[in-house]
Short mmCIF file of C-alpha atoms in Angstrom, two decimals:
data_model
loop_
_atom_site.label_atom_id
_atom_site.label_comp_id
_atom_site.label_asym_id
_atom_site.label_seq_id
_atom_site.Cartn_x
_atom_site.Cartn_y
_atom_site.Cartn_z
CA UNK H 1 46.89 -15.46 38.49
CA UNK H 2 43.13 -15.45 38.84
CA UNK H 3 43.57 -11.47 40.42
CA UNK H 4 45.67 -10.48 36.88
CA UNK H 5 44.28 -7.16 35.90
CA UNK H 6 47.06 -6.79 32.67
CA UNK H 7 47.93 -9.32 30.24
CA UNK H 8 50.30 -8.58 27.06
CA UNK H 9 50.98 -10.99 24.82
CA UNK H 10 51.81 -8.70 21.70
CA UNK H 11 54.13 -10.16 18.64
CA UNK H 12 53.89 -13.78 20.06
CA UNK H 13 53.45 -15.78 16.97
CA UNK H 14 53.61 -18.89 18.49
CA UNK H 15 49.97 -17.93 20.00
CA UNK H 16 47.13 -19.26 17.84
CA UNK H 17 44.39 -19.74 20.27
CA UNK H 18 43.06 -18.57 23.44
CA UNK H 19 42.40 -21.31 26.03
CA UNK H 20 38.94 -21.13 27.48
CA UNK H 21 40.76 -20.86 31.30
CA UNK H 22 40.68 -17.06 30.05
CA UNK H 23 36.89 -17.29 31.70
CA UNK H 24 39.08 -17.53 35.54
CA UNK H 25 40.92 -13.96 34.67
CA UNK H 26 37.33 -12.25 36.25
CA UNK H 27 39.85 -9.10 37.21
CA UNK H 28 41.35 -8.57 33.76
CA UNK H 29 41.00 -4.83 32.42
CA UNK H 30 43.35 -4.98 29.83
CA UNK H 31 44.06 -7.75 27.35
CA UNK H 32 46.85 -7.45 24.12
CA UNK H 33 46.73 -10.26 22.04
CA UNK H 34 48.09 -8.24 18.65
CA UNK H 35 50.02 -9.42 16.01
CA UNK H 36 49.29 -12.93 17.08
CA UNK H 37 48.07 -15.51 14.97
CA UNK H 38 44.58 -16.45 16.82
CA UNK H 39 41.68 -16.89 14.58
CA UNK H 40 39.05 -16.26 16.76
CA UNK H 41 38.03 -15.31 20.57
CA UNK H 42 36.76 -18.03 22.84
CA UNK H 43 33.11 -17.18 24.05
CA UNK H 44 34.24 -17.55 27.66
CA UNK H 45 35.60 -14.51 26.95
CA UNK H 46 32.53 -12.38 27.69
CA UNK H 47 32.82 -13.69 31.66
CA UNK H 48 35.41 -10.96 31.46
CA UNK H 49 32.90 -8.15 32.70
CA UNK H 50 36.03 -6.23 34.21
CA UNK H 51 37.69 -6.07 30.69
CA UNK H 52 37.78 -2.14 29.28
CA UNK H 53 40.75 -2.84 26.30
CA UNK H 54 40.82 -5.65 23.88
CA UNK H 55 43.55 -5.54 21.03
CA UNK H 56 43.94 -7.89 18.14
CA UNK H 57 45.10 -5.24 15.95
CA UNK H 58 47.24 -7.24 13.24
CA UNK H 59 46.20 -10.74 13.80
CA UNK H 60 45.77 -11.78 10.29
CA UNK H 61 43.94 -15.04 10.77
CA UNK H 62 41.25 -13.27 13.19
CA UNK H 63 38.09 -13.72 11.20
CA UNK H 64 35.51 -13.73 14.26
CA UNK H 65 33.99 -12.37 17.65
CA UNK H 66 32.00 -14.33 19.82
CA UNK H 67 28.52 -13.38 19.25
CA UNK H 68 28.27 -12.85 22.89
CA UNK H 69 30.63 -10.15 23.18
CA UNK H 70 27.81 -7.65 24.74
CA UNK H 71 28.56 -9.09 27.43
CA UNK H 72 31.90 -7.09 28.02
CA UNK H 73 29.74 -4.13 28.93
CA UNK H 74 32.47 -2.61 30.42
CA UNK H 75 34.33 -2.53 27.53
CA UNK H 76 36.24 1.07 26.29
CA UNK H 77 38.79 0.20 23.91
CA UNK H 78 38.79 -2.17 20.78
CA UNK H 79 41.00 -2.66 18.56
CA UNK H 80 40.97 -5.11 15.79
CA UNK H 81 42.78 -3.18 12.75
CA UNK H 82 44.23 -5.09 9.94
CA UNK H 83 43.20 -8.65 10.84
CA UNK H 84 40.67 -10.38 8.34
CA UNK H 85 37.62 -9.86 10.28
CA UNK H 86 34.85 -10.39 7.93
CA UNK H 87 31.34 -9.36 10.11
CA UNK H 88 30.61 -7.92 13.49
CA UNK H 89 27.82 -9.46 15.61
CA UNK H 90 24.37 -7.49 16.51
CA UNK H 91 25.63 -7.98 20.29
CA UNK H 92 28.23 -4.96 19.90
CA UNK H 93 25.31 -2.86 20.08
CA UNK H 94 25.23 -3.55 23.94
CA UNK H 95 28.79 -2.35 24.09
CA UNK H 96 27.29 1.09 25.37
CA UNK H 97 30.64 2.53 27.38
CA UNK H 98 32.81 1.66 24.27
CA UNK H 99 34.58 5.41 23.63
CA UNK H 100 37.01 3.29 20.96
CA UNK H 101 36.57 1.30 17.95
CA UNK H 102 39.06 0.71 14.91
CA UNK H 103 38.38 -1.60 12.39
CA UNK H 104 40.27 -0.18 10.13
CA UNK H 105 41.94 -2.43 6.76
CA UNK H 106 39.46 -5.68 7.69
CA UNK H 107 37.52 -7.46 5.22
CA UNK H 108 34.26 -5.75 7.15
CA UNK H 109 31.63 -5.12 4.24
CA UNK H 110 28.60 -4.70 6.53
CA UNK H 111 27.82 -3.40 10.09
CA UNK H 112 24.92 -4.28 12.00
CA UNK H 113 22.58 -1.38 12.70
CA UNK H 114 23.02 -1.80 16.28
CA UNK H 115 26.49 0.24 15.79
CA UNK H 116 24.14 2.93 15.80
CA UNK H 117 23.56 2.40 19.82
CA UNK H 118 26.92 3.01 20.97
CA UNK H 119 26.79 6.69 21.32
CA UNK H 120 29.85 7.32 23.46
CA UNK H 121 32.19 6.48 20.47
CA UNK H 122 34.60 8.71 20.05
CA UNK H 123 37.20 6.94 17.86
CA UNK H 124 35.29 4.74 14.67
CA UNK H 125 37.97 4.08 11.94
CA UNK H 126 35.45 2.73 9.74
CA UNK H 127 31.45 3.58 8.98
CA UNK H 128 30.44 0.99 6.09
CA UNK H 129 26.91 1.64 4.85
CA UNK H 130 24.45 -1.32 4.20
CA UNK H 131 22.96 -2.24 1.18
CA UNK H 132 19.72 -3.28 2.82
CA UNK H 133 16.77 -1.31 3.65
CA UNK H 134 16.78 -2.10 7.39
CA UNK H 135 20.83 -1.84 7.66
CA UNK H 136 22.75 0.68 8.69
CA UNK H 137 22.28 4.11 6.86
CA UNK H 138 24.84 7.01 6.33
CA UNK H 139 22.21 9.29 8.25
CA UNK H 140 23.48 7.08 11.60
CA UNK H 141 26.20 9.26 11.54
CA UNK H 142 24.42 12.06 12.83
CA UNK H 143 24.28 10.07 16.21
CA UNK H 144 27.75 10.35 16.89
CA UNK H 145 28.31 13.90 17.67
CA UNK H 146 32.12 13.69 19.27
CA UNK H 147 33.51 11.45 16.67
CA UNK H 148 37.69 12.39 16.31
CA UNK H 149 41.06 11.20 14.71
CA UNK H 150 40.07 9.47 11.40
CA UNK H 151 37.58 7.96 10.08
CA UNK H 152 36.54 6.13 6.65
CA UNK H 153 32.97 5.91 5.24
CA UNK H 154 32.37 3.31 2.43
CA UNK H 155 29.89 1.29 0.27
CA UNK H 156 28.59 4.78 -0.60
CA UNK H 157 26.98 3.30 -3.52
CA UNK H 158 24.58 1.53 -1.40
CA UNK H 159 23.02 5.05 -0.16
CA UNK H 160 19.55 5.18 -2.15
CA UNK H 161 18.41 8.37 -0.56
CA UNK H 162 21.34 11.28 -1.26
CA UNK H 163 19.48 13.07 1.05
CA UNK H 164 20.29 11.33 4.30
CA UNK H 165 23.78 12.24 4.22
CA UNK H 166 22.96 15.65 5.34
CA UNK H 167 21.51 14.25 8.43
CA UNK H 168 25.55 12.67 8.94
CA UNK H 169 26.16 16.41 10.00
CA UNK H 170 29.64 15.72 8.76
CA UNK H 171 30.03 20.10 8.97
CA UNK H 172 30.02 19.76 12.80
CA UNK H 173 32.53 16.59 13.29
CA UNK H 174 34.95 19.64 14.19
CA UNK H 175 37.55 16.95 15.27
CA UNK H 176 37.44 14.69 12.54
CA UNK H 177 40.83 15.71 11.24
CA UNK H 178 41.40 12.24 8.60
CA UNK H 179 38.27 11.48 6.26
CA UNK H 180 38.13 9.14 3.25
CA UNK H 181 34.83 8.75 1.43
CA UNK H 182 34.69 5.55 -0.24
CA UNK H 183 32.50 3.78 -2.90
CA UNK H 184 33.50 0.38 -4.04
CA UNK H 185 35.18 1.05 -7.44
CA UNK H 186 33.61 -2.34 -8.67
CA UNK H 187 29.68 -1.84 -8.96
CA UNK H 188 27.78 0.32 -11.60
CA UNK H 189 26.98 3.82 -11.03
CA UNK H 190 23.93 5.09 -10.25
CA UNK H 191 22.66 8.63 -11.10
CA UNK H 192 25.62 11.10 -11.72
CA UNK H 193 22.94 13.85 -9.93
CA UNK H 194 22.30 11.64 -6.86
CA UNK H 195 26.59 11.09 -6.55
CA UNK H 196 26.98 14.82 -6.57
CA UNK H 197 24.08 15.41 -3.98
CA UNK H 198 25.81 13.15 -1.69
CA UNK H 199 29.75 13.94 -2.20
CA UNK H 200 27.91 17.99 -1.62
CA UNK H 201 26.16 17.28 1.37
CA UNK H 202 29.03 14.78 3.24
CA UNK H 203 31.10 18.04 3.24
CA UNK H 204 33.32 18.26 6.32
CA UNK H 205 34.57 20.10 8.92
CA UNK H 206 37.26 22.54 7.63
CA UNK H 207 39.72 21.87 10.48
CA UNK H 208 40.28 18.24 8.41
CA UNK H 209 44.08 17.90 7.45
CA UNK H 210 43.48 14.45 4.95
CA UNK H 211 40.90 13.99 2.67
CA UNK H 212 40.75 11.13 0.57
CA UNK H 213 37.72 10.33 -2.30
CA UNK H 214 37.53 7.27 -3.88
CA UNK H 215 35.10 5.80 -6.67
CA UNK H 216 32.65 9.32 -6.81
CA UNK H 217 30.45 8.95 -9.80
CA UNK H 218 29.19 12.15 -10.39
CA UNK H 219 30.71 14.31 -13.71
CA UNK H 220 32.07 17.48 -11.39
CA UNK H 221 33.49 17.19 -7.87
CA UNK H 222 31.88 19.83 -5.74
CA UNK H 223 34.07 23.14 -5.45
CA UNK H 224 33.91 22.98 -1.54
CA UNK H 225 36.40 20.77 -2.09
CA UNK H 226 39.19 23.52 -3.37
CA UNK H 227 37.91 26.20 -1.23
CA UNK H 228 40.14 28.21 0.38
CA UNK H 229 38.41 28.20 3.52
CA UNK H 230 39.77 24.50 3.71
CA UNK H 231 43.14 25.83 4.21
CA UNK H 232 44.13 23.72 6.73
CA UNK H 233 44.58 19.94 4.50
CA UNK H 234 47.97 18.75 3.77
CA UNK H 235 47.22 15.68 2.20
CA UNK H 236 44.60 15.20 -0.69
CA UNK H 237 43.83 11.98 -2.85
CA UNK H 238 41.66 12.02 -5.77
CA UNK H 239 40.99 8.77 -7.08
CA UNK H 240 38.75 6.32 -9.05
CA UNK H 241 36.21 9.23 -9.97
CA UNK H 242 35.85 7.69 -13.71
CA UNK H 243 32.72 10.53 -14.90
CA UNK H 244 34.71 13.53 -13.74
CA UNK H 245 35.51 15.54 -16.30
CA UNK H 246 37.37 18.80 -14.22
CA UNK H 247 39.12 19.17 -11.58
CA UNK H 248 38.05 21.78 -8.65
CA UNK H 249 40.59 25.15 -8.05
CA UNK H 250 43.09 23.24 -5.70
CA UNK H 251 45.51 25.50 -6.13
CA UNK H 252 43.90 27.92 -3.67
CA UNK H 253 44.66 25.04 -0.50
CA UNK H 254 48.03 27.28 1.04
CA UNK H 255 48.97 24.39 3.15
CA UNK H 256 48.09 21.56 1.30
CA UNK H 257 51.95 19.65 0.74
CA UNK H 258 51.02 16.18 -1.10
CA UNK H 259 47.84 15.80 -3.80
CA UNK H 260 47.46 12.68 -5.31
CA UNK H 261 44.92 12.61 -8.45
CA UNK H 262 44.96 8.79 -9.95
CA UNK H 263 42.40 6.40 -12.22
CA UNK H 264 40.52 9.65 -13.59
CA UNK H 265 39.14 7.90 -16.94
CA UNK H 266 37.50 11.04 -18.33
CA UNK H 267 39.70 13.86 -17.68
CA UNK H 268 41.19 15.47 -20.71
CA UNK H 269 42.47 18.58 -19.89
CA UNK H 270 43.85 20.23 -16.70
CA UNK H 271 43.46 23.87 -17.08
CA UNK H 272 43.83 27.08 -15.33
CA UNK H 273 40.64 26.48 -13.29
CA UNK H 274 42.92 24.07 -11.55
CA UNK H 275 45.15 26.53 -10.12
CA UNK H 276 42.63 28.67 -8.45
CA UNK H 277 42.54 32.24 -8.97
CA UNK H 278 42.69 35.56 -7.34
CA UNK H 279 42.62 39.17 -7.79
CA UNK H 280 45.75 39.98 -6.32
CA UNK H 281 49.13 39.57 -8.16
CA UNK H 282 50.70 38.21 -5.31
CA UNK H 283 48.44 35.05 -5.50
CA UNK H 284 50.61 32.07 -6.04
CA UNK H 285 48.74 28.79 -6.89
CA UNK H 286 49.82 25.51 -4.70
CA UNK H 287 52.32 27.67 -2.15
CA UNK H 288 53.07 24.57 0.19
CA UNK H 289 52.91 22.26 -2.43
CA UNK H 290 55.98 19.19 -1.97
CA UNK H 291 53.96 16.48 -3.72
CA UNK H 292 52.49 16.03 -6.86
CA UNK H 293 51.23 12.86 -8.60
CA UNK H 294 49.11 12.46 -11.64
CA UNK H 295 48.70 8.42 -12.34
CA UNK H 296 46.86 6.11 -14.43
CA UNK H 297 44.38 9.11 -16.60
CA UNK H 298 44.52 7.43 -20.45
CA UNK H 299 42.52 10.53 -22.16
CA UNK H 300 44.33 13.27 -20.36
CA UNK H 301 45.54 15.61 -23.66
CA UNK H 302 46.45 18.71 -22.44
CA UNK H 303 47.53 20.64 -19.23
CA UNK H 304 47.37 24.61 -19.76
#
C-alpha cells in the first residue's frame, strides 16, 4: 500500500475520520474523500508532499484544515464545496502551484490575505472580502489575471474604499463566464453613492452567461447591466436590492432565457424603460426570453 498513488473513497458514509497511517501513503497524488462524513483532516496529512487533488466536496461535518496544510506544496486541485467549513488557515498561502480552489456553499465568512499569494489560480468559486483593514481587499482580485468558470464575490459591504474595485479588473476576467456579486442582506447600508461606485466599477467581462446581484444598496442599478453589448447572458437574478427604485432596459439582452427579479422593497412601477428600446420597428424586447419571475416586491403598483 505504502506505493498507492490513487485513493477514492467517495459516498462512504460509514467514513468519519481519517487515521493518521495516511502520513505512510508518501506516493499519494490523488485523494477523494467526498460526501463522507469526516469532520476534519489529520495534520499528518501534510507528509503527503506528492498529493496534487484533495476532495471533500460534500462532507457536511468538515469544519477544518490542518493549519499545516502549506505543506502540500504540490498541491493543484481542492475541493471542499458544500461542507461546513467555517475558516481557512494563513498556511494556504504557501499553496503556490494550486491552479484549483472551490469553496463554494461553506460557512467561509473570511479569507486570510495570504489567498492573495496563490497566483496560479485559475478556478476560485468564492472571493469573500474582509471586514478588517489588514484583510483581504476586493482590489486582490486584480492579482488573478486567468481566473475562469464561476466565481462569487461577497461581504461587499465590508469594502470602505469603492474605489479599489476598479483595481479587481473584473473587464478583463474574459473567462469568467458565472459571476454573483454578493453583500450580506443582513447589515445596514452604507452610502447609496459609494454602492453604485462599486456595483459600476465591478463590471464584467461581456462574454459572462450568469450574473447574479444580491443585497446592492445603491437607488439605480448601473445600465451596463442591460446593455446590449452583454448579449451573451442567459441567466440573470436580481435580488435583495431594497433602495432600487428602477429597473435597467433588460429587454435589450437577445439571448438572455431566465431573469429572476425578487425582494425589491422599493420598486413601484415597471415601465417601458424596462423593455429597452430601439429605433427600428423590428426591435422586439426580451426575444429569447423562457423565464420570467417577479417575487416578494410589496410596493410594486403598476407595470406599463
Amino acid at each position: 500500500m505504502k506505493q498507492l498513488r490513487v485513493l477514492s473513497l467517495s459516498n462512504y458514509k460509514s467514513i468519519t475520520k481519517v487515521p493518521n497511517s495516511i502520513r505512510n501513503l508518501l506516493y499519494m497524488r490523488y485523494l477523494n474523500l467526498s460526501h463522507t462524513n469526516i469532520e476534519r483532516l489529520p495534520s499528518q496529512i501534510s507528509k503527503l508532499s506528492n498529493l496534487q487533488f484533495l476532495l471533500l466536496a460534500g462532507c457536511k461535518r468538515f469544519t477544518e484544515l490542518p493549519e499545516d496544510v502549506g505543506k502540500l506544496v504540490n498541491l493543484y486541485h481542492l475541493d471542499f464545496s458544500n461542507t461546513a467549513l467555517r475558516e481557512m488557515p494563513e498556511d494556504i498561502g504557501k499553496l503556490v502551484n494550486l491552479h484549483y480552489l472551490d469553496v463554494s456553499d461553506t460557512a467561509l465568512r473570511e479569507m486570510p490575505i495570504q489567498i492573495a499569494k496563490l497566483q496560479n489560480l485559475q478556478t476560485l468559486s468564492d472571493f469573500v472580502v474582509s471586514k478588517h483593514n489588514d484583510g483581504l481587499k476586493v482590489a486582490e482580485l486584480g492579482k488573478f489575471p486567468n481566473l475562469h468558470g464561476k466565481l462569487s464575490i461577497s461581504q461587499l459591504q465590508n469594502v470602505n474604499d469603492p474605489l479599489e474595485t476598479f483595481k479587481a479588473n473584473m473587464k478583463m476576467k474574459e473567462r469568467i463566464d458565472k459571476l454573483a456579486l454578493e453583500r450580506d442582506c443582513g447589515t445596514t447600508f452604507s452610502d447609496p453613492q459609494n454602492q453604485s461606485i462599486v456595483l459600476e466599477h465591478l463590471q464584467p467581462s461581456t462574454n459572462l452567461k450568469s450574473l447574479t446581484i444580491k443585497g446592492y444598496g445603491g437607488v439605480s442599478i448601473p445600465n451596463w447591466l442591460g446593455d446590449s453589448l452583454y448579449d451573451s447572458k442567459g441567466y440573470l437574478r436580481i435580488s435583495n436590492c431594497d433602495n432600487c427604485i428602477w429597473l435597467p432596459p433588460l429587454g435589450q439582452l437577445g439571448n438572455l432565457k431566465e431573469l429572476n427579479i425578487d425582494s425589491m422593497l422599493s420598486i413601484k412601477s415597471v415601465d417601458i424603460e424596462f423593455y429597452g428600446c430601439d429605433s427600428s420597428a423590428s426591435f422586439q424586447p426580451f426575444p429569447s426570453l423562457e423565464t420570467l419571475l417577479f417575487e416578494d416586491m410589496p410596493e410594486w403598483e403598476e407595470w406599463t
